[in-house]
C-alpha atoms as one frame of an Amber mdcrd trajectory, in Angstrom:
protein
  84.202  34.598  49.907  83.071  32.902  46.744  83.708  34.686  43.451  81.122
  34.115  40.733  81.334  34.795  37.000  78.376  34.363  34.655  78.482  33.737
  30.922  76.233  32.526  28.141  73.813  35.385  27.778  72.817  36.772  24.414
  69.988  37.708  22.085  67.537  35.135  20.791  64.114  35.048  19.247  61.087
  33.860  21.174  61.046  30.089  21.380  64.810  29.865  21.339  67.219  28.537
  23.955  70.221  29.725  25.918  72.425  28.091  28.505  73.867  30.287  31.225
  76.953  29.251  33.173  78.312  30.495  36.476  81.882  29.635  37.415  82.583
  29.641  41.148  86.048  30.135  42.609  87.827  31.237  45.766  86.000  28.914
  48.116  87.237  26.332  50.593  84.202  24.155  49.991  81.730  23.898  47.131
  78.697  26.137  47.710  75.694  24.048  48.731  73.137  26.775  48.058  73.168
  28.622  44.762  70.603  30.415  42.680  69.828  32.370  39.545  68.166  35.748
  39.735  67.126  38.239  37.088  66.460  41.939  37.020  64.956  44.372  34.574
  65.869  48.066  34.881  63.557  49.732  37.359  62.370  46.444  38.818  63.386
  44.394  41.820  65.736  41.485  41.433  63.696  38.276  41.116  64.641  34.767
  42.128  64.322  32.422  39.141  65.726  29.080  40.299  67.849  27.632  43.054
  69.675  24.448  43.922  70.367  23.255  47.450  72.359  20.233  48.553  71.475
  19.445  52.152  73.378  16.156  52.097  70.568  14.104  50.561  71.126  15.170
  46.983  70.301  18.344  45.106  66.905  19.914  45.576  65.717  22.201  42.786
  63.391  25.191  43.024  61.774  27.372  40.359  59.380  30.243  40.111  56.117
  29.292  38.449  56.742  31.305  35.292  59.786  29.233  34.303  58.714  25.760
  35.424  58.932  23.302  32.548  61.134  25.677  30.517  64.226  26.309  32.663
  66.491  23.749  34.310  69.070  24.530  36.986  72.003  22.184  37.518  75.562
  21.978  38.806  78.534  20.021  37.549  79.726  17.113  39.672  82.595  19.073
  41.176  80.202  21.842  42.203  82.354  24.433  40.466  79.896  25.508  37.807
  76.209  26.333  38.004  74.044  26.191  34.899  70.664  27.462  33.812  69.293
  25.845  30.683  66.561  28.094  29.311  64.239  26.734  26.636  61.108  28.140
  24.996  62.252  31.630  25.863  59.709  34.427  25.940  60.139  38.199  25.608
  59.242  38.536  29.293  62.362  36.516  30.150  64.460  39.466  28.978  66.617
  40.659  31.881  70.083  40.732  33.375  70.668  37.319  34.938  72.756  36.964
  38.085  74.276  33.972  39.819  74.266  33.912  43.616  75.691  31.709  46.356
  75.579  31.523  50.121  73.013  31.527  52.892  73.585  27.916  53.893  72.015
  28.668  57.252  68.671  29.109  55.495  68.776  25.654  53.934  66.158  25.390
  51.230  63.965  28.048  52.824  63.518  31.468  51.251  65.603  30.503  48.242
  64.027  33.347  46.266  65.120  36.113  48.662  68.035  38.278  47.522  69.111
  39.052  51.089  69.770  35.392  51.881  72.751  35.222  49.478  76.112  36.840
  50.160  78.018  36.296  46.899  76.948  37.645  43.512  78.260  37.666  39.998
  78.285  40.675  37.678  75.427  39.374  35.544  74.870  38.367  31.945  72.249
  39.940  29.684  69.498  37.859  28.115  67.349  39.499  25.446  64.421  37.695
  23.841  62.749  39.300  20.850  59.247  38.542  19.641
């Protein structure tokens, strides 16, 4: 099973930027389906962005609230997943989690927690107004 470790969280003011990283290890092949999720206390975990390589290049997916501000990417080796977050807003405050797995779903249902089987421990992002 893939092990995932996030880093890069922190506290910023509204309008600022952060870059989250997720290092993947313990796999026999590079995960082809990975995503970023976030969760506030007392709320459900929410899919933020995902990347899927079905053999024709990476396809990227975002929730509407982060389109144009966040960018998901992977390094060429497929070992590290990134989330570049610009123009941060207070409502982006949450614990951010990296996820991998669910290749059988392809690009479908990328936002669903239950379609991923590997999770990191999370990294906190706090945006102040």
